[in-house]
Tab-separated table of C-alpha atoms in Angstrom:
chain	number	residue	atom	x	y	z
O	1	UNK	CA	70.949	-29.525	-59.229
O	2	UNK	CA	72.099	-32.969	-59.990
O	3	UNK	CA	75.670	-34.690	-60.674
O	4	UNK	CA	76.591	-36.899	-63.729
O	5	UNK	CA	75.756	-40.019	-61.961
O	6	UNK	CA	71.824	-38.838	-61.249
O	7	UNK	CA	72.743	-37.602	-57.625
O	8	UNK	CA	71.419	-34.199	-56.068
O	9	UNK	CA	73.039	-31.452	-54.755
O	10	UNK	CA	71.695	-29.540	-52.096
O	11	UNK	CA	73.098	-26.550	-49.729
O	12	UNK	CA	73.012	-27.202	-46.080
O	13	UNK	CA	70.464	-24.222	-45.910
O	14	UNK	CA	67.974	-25.685	-48.561
O	15	UNK	CA	68.046	-28.794	-46.464
O	16	UNK	CA	67.904	-28.368	-42.606
O	17	UNK	CA	64.333	-28.152	-41.627
O	18	UNK	CA	62.528	-25.306	-39.822
O	19	UNK	CA	63.490	-25.494	-35.848
O	20	UNK	CA	59.764	-26.428	-34.619
O	21	UNK	CA	59.804	-29.452	-37.277
O	22	UNK	CA	62.896	-30.814	-35.694
O	23	UNK	CA	61.495	-30.797	-32.287
O	24	UNK	CA	58.125	-32.219	-32.595
O	25	UNK	CA	60.477	-35.275	-34.383
O	26	UNK	CA	62.694	-35.125	-31.226
O	27	UNK	CA	59.353	-35.349	-29.154
O	28	UNK	CA	57.921	-37.976	-31.089
O	29	UNK	CA	61.413	-39.837	-30.745
O	30	UNK	CA	61.467	-39.067	-26.910
O	31	UNK	CA	58.155	-41.188	-27.252
O	32	UNK	CA	59.010	-44.157	-28.915
O	33	UNK	CA	62.028	-44.665	-26.877
O	34	UNK	CA	60.131	-44.906	-24.041
O	35	UNK	CA	57.931	-47.277	-25.391
O	36	UNK	CA	60.785	-49.262	-26.531
O	37	UNK	CA	62.521	-49.137	-23.353
O	38	UNK	CA	59.987	-51.614	-21.668
O	39	UNK	CA	58.652	-54.681	-22.801
O	40	UNK	CA	55.531	-55.023	-23.974
O	41	UNK	CA	55.179	-51.770	-25.609
O	42	UNK	CA	56.294	-50.790	-29.136
O	43	UNK	CA	57.719	-47.982	-30.428
O	44	UNK	CA	56.235	-48.652	-33.753
O	45	UNK	CA	52.568	-48.303	-32.038
O	46	UNK	CA	53.909	-44.837	-30.577
O	47	UNK	CA	54.796	-44.110	-34.620
O	48	UNK	CA	51.640	-45.100	-35.875
O	49	UNK	CA	49.646	-43.316	-33.545
O	50	UNK	CA	51.492	-40.136	-33.957
O	51	UNK	CA	51.488	-40.145	-37.866
O	52	UNK	CA	54.876	-41.191	-38.833
O	53	UNK	CA	55.097	-44.632	-39.421
O	54	UNK	CA	55.322	-44.357	-43.225
O	55	UNK	CA	57.255	-41.939	-43.114
O	56	UNK	CA	60.444	-43.807	-40.761
O	57	UNK	CA	59.602	-47.221	-42.657
O	58	UNK	CA	60.011	-44.990	-45.930
O	59	UNK	CA	63.369	-43.337	-44.572
O	60	UNK	CA	64.658	-46.885	-43.234
O	61	UNK	CA	64.016	-48.781	-46.634
O	62	UNK	CA	66.136	-45.839	-48.505
O	63	UNK	CA	68.672	-46.214	-46.655
O	64	UNK	CA	70.640	-48.626	-48.764
O	65	UNK	CA	74.419	-49.892	-49.802
O	66	UNK	CA	74.441	-47.172	-52.600
O	67	UNK	CA	73.399	-44.411	-50.922
O	68	UNK	CA	75.202	-45.191	-48.253
O	69	UNK	CA	78.969	-45.484	-50.322
O	70	UNK	CA	77.792	-42.605	-52.368
O	71	UNK	CA	77.513	-40.159	-48.735
O	72	UNK	CA	80.978	-41.823	-47.485
O	73	UNK	CA	82.428	-40.639	-50.812
O	74	UNK	CA	81.018	-37.655	-50.957
O	75	UNK	CA	82.648	-36.523	-47.556
O	76	UNK	CA	85.877	-38.527	-48.292
O	77	UNK	CA	88.790	-36.564	-50.225
O	78	UNK	CA	88.613	-38.370	-53.163
O	79	UNK	CA	86.437	-38.424	-56.466
O	80	UNK	CA	87.386	-34.933	-56.903
O	81	UNK	CA	87.410	-33.974	-53.258
O	82	UNK	CA	84.826	-33.494	-50.703
O	83	UNK	CA	81.022	-32.496	-52.065
O	84	UNK	CA	79.034	-31.004	-48.950
O	85	UNK	CA	75.789	-30.340	-51.420
O	86	UNK	CA	76.347	-33.919	-52.454
O	87	UNK	CA	76.543	-35.685	-49.211
O	88	UNK	CA	73.557	-33.560	-48.131
O	89	UNK	CA	71.231	-34.412	-51.069
O	90	UNK	CA	72.010	-37.841	-50.646
O	91	UNK	CA	71.069	-37.283	-47.083
O	92	UNK	CA	67.835	-35.573	-48.123
O	93	UNK	CA	66.909	-38.837	-49.858
O	94	UNK	CA	66.810	-40.679	-47.311
O	95	UNK	CA	64.720	-38.037	-45.290
O	96	UNK	CA	67.735	-37.604	-42.962
O	97	UNK	CA	66.866	-34.937	-40.723
O	98	UNK	CA	63.834	-36.770	-39.761
O	99	UNK	CA	65.354	-39.846	-39.165
O	100	UNK	CA	68.103	-38.197	-37.024
O	101	UNK	CA	65.786	-36.196	-34.957
O	102	UNK	CA	63.797	-39.235	-34.119
O	103	UNK	CA	67.007	-41.355	-33.084
O	104	UNK	CA	68.325	-38.421	-30.791
O	105	UNK	CA	65.057	-38.572	-29.294
O	106	UNK	CA	64.879	-42.498	-29.206
O	107	UNK	CA	68.626	-42.936	-27.575
O	108	UNK	CA	67.400	-39.940	-24.956
O	109	UNK	CA	64.621	-41.620	-23.388
O	110	UNK	CA	66.321	-44.790	-23.779
O	111	UNK	CA	69.050	-43.448	-21.778
O	112	UNK	CA	66.562	-42.012	-19.165
O	113	UNK	CA	64.113	-45.017	-18.512
O	114	UNK	CA	66.466	-47.895	-18.495
O	115	UNK	CA	68.114	-45.919	-15.642
O	116	UNK	CA	64.441	-45.541	-13.621
O	117	UNK	CA	64.128	-49.505	-14.875
O	118	UNK	CA	68.017	-50.146	-13.127
O	119	UNK	CA	66.347	-48.112	-9.979
O	120	UNK	CA	63.353	-49.914	-9.619
O	121	UNK	CA	64.983	-53.768	-10.508
O	122	UNK	CA	66.644	-53.082	-7.480
O	123	UNK	CA	64.418	-51.848	-4.611
O	124	UNK	CA	61.017	-52.937	-6.120
O	125	UNK	CA	61.419	-56.027	-8.573
O	126	UNK	CA	58.063	-57.358	-7.866
O	127	UNK	CA	56.397	-53.828	-8.507
O	128	UNK	CA	59.030	-53.708	-11.823
O	129	UNK	CA	58.192	-57.532	-13.554
O	130	UNK	CA	54.378	-56.777	-12.559
O	131	UNK	CA	54.140	-53.985	-14.395
O	132	UNK	CA	56.413	-55.748	-17.406
O	133	UNK	CA	53.919	-58.792	-17.247
O	134	UNK	CA	51.097	-56.595	-17.501
O	135	UNK	CA	52.612	-54.693	-20.357
O	136	UNK	CA	53.453	-58.073	-22.394
O	137	UNK	CA	49.723	-59.719	-20.970
O	138	UNK	CA	47.845	-56.845	-22.395
O	139	UNK	CA	49.593	-56.617	-25.866
O	140	UNK	CA	49.150	-60.240	-26.246
O	141	UNK	CA	45.076	-59.884	-26.075
O	142	UNK	CA	45.489	-56.724	-28.475
O	143	UNK	CA	47.773	-58.691	-30.992
O	144	UNK	CA	45.356	-62.304	-31.111
O	145	UNK	CA	42.498	-59.979	-31.222
O	146	UNK	CA	43.796	-58.457	-34.480
O	147	UNK	CA	44.962	-61.872	-36.210
O	148	UNK	CA	43.308	-65.044	-37.108
O	149	UNK	CA	45.065	-68.334	-36.764
O	150	UNK	CA	43.153	-71.212	-38.713
O	151	UNK	CA	45.413	-73.032	-41.279
O	152	UNK	CA	47.431	-75.554	-40.375
O	153	UNK	CA	50.611	-73.355	-41.407
O	154	UNK	CA	49.249	-70.847	-39.066
O	155	UNK	CA	48.485	-72.911	-36.002
O	156	UNK	CA	52.240	-74.589	-36.308
O	157	UNK	CA	54.129	-70.869	-36.470
O	158	UNK	CA	52.353	-69.890	-33.291
O	159	UNK	CA	53.053	-72.968	-31.642
O	160	UNK	CA	56.674	-72.623	-32.822
O	161	UNK	CA	56.909	-69.287	-31.776
O	162	UNK	CA	55.217	-69.776	-28.153
O	163	UNK	CA	57.715	-72.325	-27.909
O	164	UNK	CA	60.837	-70.928	-28.514
O	165	UNK	CA	59.633	-67.451	-26.423
O	166	UNK	CA	58.971	-69.684	-23.668
O	167	UNK	CA	61.726	-71.837	-23.462
O	168	UNK	CA	64.138	-69.029	-24.257
O	169	UNK	CA	62.488	-67.080	-21.356
O	170	UNK	CA	62.522	-69.489	-18.999
O	171	UNK	CA	66.382	-69.674	-19.569
O	172	UNK	CA	67.005	-66.111	-19.264
O	173	UNK	CA	69.125	-66.240	-15.987
O	174	UNK	CA	71.544	-68.321	-18.451
O	175	UNK	CA	71.805	-66.555	-21.207
O	176	UNK	CA	71.616	-63.230	-19.175
O	177	UNK	CA	75.898	-63.682	-19.041
O	178	UNK	CA	75.817	-65.123	-22.634
O	179	UNK	CA	78.997	-63.413	-24.566
O	180	UNK	CA	79.331	-60.839	-27.604
O	181	UNK	CA	78.006	-62.814	-30.029
O	182	UNK	CA	74.384	-63.014	-27.816
O	183	UNK	CA	74.733	-59.107	-27.454
O	184	UNK	CA	74.775	-58.695	-31.336
O	185	UNK	CA	72.429	-61.216	-31.983
O	186	UNK	CA	69.937	-59.307	-29.386
O	187	UNK	CA	70.735	-56.066	-30.845
O	188	UNK	CA	69.911	-57.028	-34.301
O	189	UNK	CA	66.375	-58.586	-33.354
O	190	UNK	CA	65.982	-56.220	-30.999
O	191	UNK	CA	65.627	-52.926	-33.088
O	192	UNK	CA	64.058	-55.058	-35.678
O	193	UNK	CA	61.279	-55.941	-33.699
O	194	UNK	CA	61.212	-51.149	-32.562
O	195	UNK	CA	59.662	-50.486	-35.871
O	196	UNK	CA	57.123	-53.630	-35.760
O	197	UNK	CA	53.576	-52.448	-34.852
O	198	UNK	CA	53.013	-54.107	-31.518
O	199	UNK	CA	56.260	-56.242	-31.015
O	200	UNK	CA	58.496	-54.316	-28.745
O	201	UNK	CA	62.279	-54.868	-28.787
O	202	UNK	CA	62.345	-54.689	-25.212
O	203	UNK	CA	60.584	-57.902	-24.952
O	204	UNK	CA	62.901	-59.429	-27.428
O	205	UNK	CA	65.960	-58.879	-24.826
O	206	UNK	CA	63.703	-59.997	-22.274
O	207	UNK	CA	63.371	-63.686	-23.992
O	208	UNK	CA	67.390	-63.395	-24.578
O	209	UNK	CA	67.963	-62.360	-20.705
O	210	UNK	CA	69.843	-59.499	-22.053
O	211	UNK	CA	67.510	-56.699	-20.745
O	212	UNK	CA	68.719	-56.103	-17.612
O	213	UNK	CA	72.179	-56.731	-18.986
O	214	UNK	CA	71.983	-53.865	-21.300
O	215	UNK	CA	70.308	-51.280	-19.320
O	216	UNK	CA	73.111	-52.039	-16.445
O	217	UNK	CA	75.689	-51.861	-19.183
O	218	UNK	CA	74.564	-48.960	-20.984
O	219	UNK	CA	74.397	-46.783	-17.521
O	220	UNK	CA	78.164	-48.386	-16.547
O	221	UNK	CA	79.632	-47.237	-19.900
O	222	UNK	CA	78.112	-43.446	-19.449
O	223	UNK	CA	79.476	-43.275	-15.937
O	224	UNK	CA	82.848	-44.358	-17.392
O	225	UNK	CA	82.599	-41.968	-20.245
O	226	UNK	CA	82.407	-39.471	-17.458
O	227	UNK	CA	85.323	-40.830	-15.339
O	228	UNK	CA	87.558	-40.978	-18.437
O	229	UNK	CA	86.412	-37.556	-19.577
O	230	UNK	CA	87.911	-36.018	-15.804
O	231	UNK	CA	91.181	-38.064	-15.896
O	232	UNK	CA	89.928	-41.467	-14.685
O	233	UNK	CA	91.023	-45.017	-15.416
O	234	UNK	CA	89.632	-45.985	-18.945
O	235	UNK	CA	89.442	-49.888	-18.469
O	236	UNK	CA	85.925	-49.993	-17.218
O	237	UNK	CA	85.321	-47.420	-20.393
O	238	UNK	CA	86.554	-50.350	-22.866
O	239	UNK	CA	84.792	-53.161	-21.299
O	240	UNK	CA	81.329	-51.865	-21.320
O	241	UNK	CA	81.894	-49.763	-24.628
O	242	UNK	CA	82.913	-53.057	-26.514
O	243	UNK	CA	79.263	-54.684	-25.274
O	244	UNK	CA	77.351	-51.034	-26.279
O	245	UNK	CA	79.351	-51.074	-29.436
O	246	UNK	CA	78.538	-54.540	-30.149
O	247	UNK	CA	75.068	-53.705	-29.661
O	248	UNK	CA	74.709	-51.026	-31.825
O	249	UNK	CA	76.430	-53.053	-34.657
O	250	UNK	CA	73.566	-55.762	-34.239
O	251	UNK	CA	71.242	-53.434	-34.209
O	252	UNK	CA	72.321	-51.739	-37.691
O	253	UNK	CA	72.764	-54.942	-39.035
O	254	UNK	CA	68.820	-55.872	-37.748
O	255	UNK	CA	67.545	-52.770	-39.070
O	256	UNK	CA	68.737	-53.215	-42.724
O	257	UNK	CA	68.712	-56.575	-43.051
O	258	UNK	CA	66.103	-58.499	-40.143
O	259	UNK	CA	63.900	-56.205	-40.801
O	260	UNK	CA	63.747	-56.813	-44.884
O	261	UNK	CA	63.917	-60.397	-44.313
O	262	UNK	CA	60.107	-60.007	-41.525
O	263	UNK	CA	58.890	-57.989	-44.390
O	264	UNK	CA	59.510	-60.501	-46.954
O	265	UNK	CA	58.178	-63.313	-45.004
O	266	UNK	CA	55.217	-61.247	-44.593
O	267	UNK	CA	54.936	-60.990	-47.843
O	268	UNK	CA	55.169	-64.795	-48.797
O	269	UNK	CA	52.711	-65.984	-46.008
O	270	UNK	CA	51.768	-63.025	-44.099
O	271	UNK	CA	49.580	-65.094	-41.804
O	272	UNK	CA	51.819	-67.436	-40.447
O	273	UNK	CA	54.743	-65.139	-39.880
O	274	UNK	CA	51.870	-62.806	-38.145
O	275	UNK	CA	50.746	-66.421	-36.006
O	276	UNK	CA	54.474	-66.940	-35.203
O	277	UNK	CA	55.354	-62.907	-34.269
O	278	UNK	CA	52.152	-62.213	-32.024
O	279	UNK	CA	53.018	-66.345	-30.032
O	280	UNK	CA	55.927	-65.156	-29.120
O	281	UNK	CA	54.653	-62.063	-27.176
O	282	UNK	CA	52.268	-64.772	-25.752
O	283	UNK	CA	55.488	-67.106	-24.975
O	284	UNK	CA	56.914	-64.066	-23.409
O	285	UNK	CA	55.021	-64.072	-20.605
O	286	UNK	CA	57.009	-66.586	-18.678
O	287	UNK	CA	60.168	-64.071	-18.355
O	288	UNK	CA	58.603	-61.589	-15.585
O	289	UNK	CA	57.287	-64.455	-13.356
O	290	UNK	CA	60.133	-66.689	-14.004
O	291	UNK	CA	62.564	-63.613	-13.108
O	292	UNK	CA	60.877	-63.120	-9.474
O	293	UNK	CA	62.005	-66.811	-8.918
O	294	UNK	CA	64.826	-66.241	-9.989
O	295	UNK	CA	65.869	-63.447	-7.743
O	296	UNK	CA	64.910	-65.720	-4.434
O	297	UNK	CA	61.480	-64.114	-4.086
O	298	UNK	CA	58.947	-66.263	-2.256
O	299	UNK	CA	55.517	-66.060	-3.817
O	300	UNK	CA	53.765	-64.874	-0.911
O	301	UNK	CA	50.156	-63.761	-1.075
O	302	UNK	CA	51.520	-60.068	-0.368
O	303	UNK	CA	53.826	-60.672	-3.622
O	304	UNK	CA	51.430	-61.917	-5.622
O	305	UNK	CA	48.861	-59.090	-4.724
O	306	UNK	CA	51.277	-56.386	-5.368
O	307	UNK	CA	52.561	-58.215	-8.791
O	308	UNK	CA	49.207	-58.604	-9.540
O	309	UNK	CA	48.134	-55.011	-9.197
O	310	UNK	CA	51.087	-53.287	-10.809
O	311	UNK	CA	50.409	-55.898	-13.784
O	312	UNK	CA	47.024	-53.768	-14.049
O	313	UNK	CA	48.592	-51.007	-14.162
O	314	UNK	CA	50.776	-51.730	-16.997
O	315	UNK	CA	47.834	-53.570	-19.270
O	316	UNK	CA	45.931	-50.248	-18.537
O	317	UNK	CA	48.952	-48.188	-20.407
O	318	UNK	CA	48.840	-50.436	-23.104
O	319	UNK	CA	45.023	-50.733	-23.567
O	320	UNK	CA	44.798	-46.840	-23.531
O	321	UNK	CA	48.051	-46.801	-25.969
O	322	UNK	CA	45.647	-49.041	-28.345
O	323	UNK	CA	42.575	-46.883	-27.770
O	324	UNK	CA	44.196	-43.809	-29.117
O	325	UNK	CA	45.939	-46.375	-31.839
O	326	UNK	CA	42.269	-46.952	-33.165
O	327	UNK	CA	42.916	-50.504	-33.201
O	328	UNK	CA	46.121	-51.601	-34.752
O	329	UNK	CA	46.009	-52.804	-38.067
O	330	UNK	CA	48.577	-55.646	-38.330
O	331	UNK	CA	47.193	-56.671	-42.029
O	332	UNK	CA	48.357	-52.852	-43.295
O	333	UNK	CA	51.033	-51.906	-40.946
């Protein structure tokens, strides 16, 4: 059925997908979240491998202010009262169950993997950042192979992208304590990058010096939630929650604005835009190396060997993913 405004009405029983389909999408979300949690691997790449990339982009693109407003009005006691069927109809128009299952999987994986990263950062920083270097380096090689940088505007864009990432990566230790504005920007850019094949959202956070901070803050917030639920103090909950909420809001803004800006830039000058994005990855190679220095770890022979071995493992992971992705075609994606 349709309303007078042309909106579909669907009952909840008709809308909810089979459990098997929901679980399959949830598992894909787990894989995407795992990829998004480590610099150099993109959740967008996993979506390509799983065959859901076009559906993901279509769903995100379908979320418009008009549909969001219509969904909220349908659930509010206005305009004739709450109309659940109308809200479900709008939810179906944006492939809402698919996006919801994917999001739940992504969030679950992010929480788990960033916890592992926090643990490794405290105990094995050389190995951790060595793996990151390998992930980023192999991604850069694959992406450079996928594009050609020949025209003057493409060369200029590549130089600008490399310089921006290289300089920002060198300031990561200073940016790590930035205010909420930087957290908001980091969320916007990271979530936008997450849906682009080959570009990692976690990598953007590394460049901005926000990766470790957000990882630690997320788990501190979860711990504070547990403490508050058992009658503990709520001061930490508010402090950490403010940062997490700011990041999430930035991510939502980025998902529905910056992602569209990137799409328009690709439409306007695909070659230069791709050159800039790929150069960001190359310039970011400084970040893991610089992080070892800021931790006060000397570059001894043992350190170099351990870092190189971990980098080889990280690179192997990306190369295996690229193999199964059958050479990511940035032009079509």
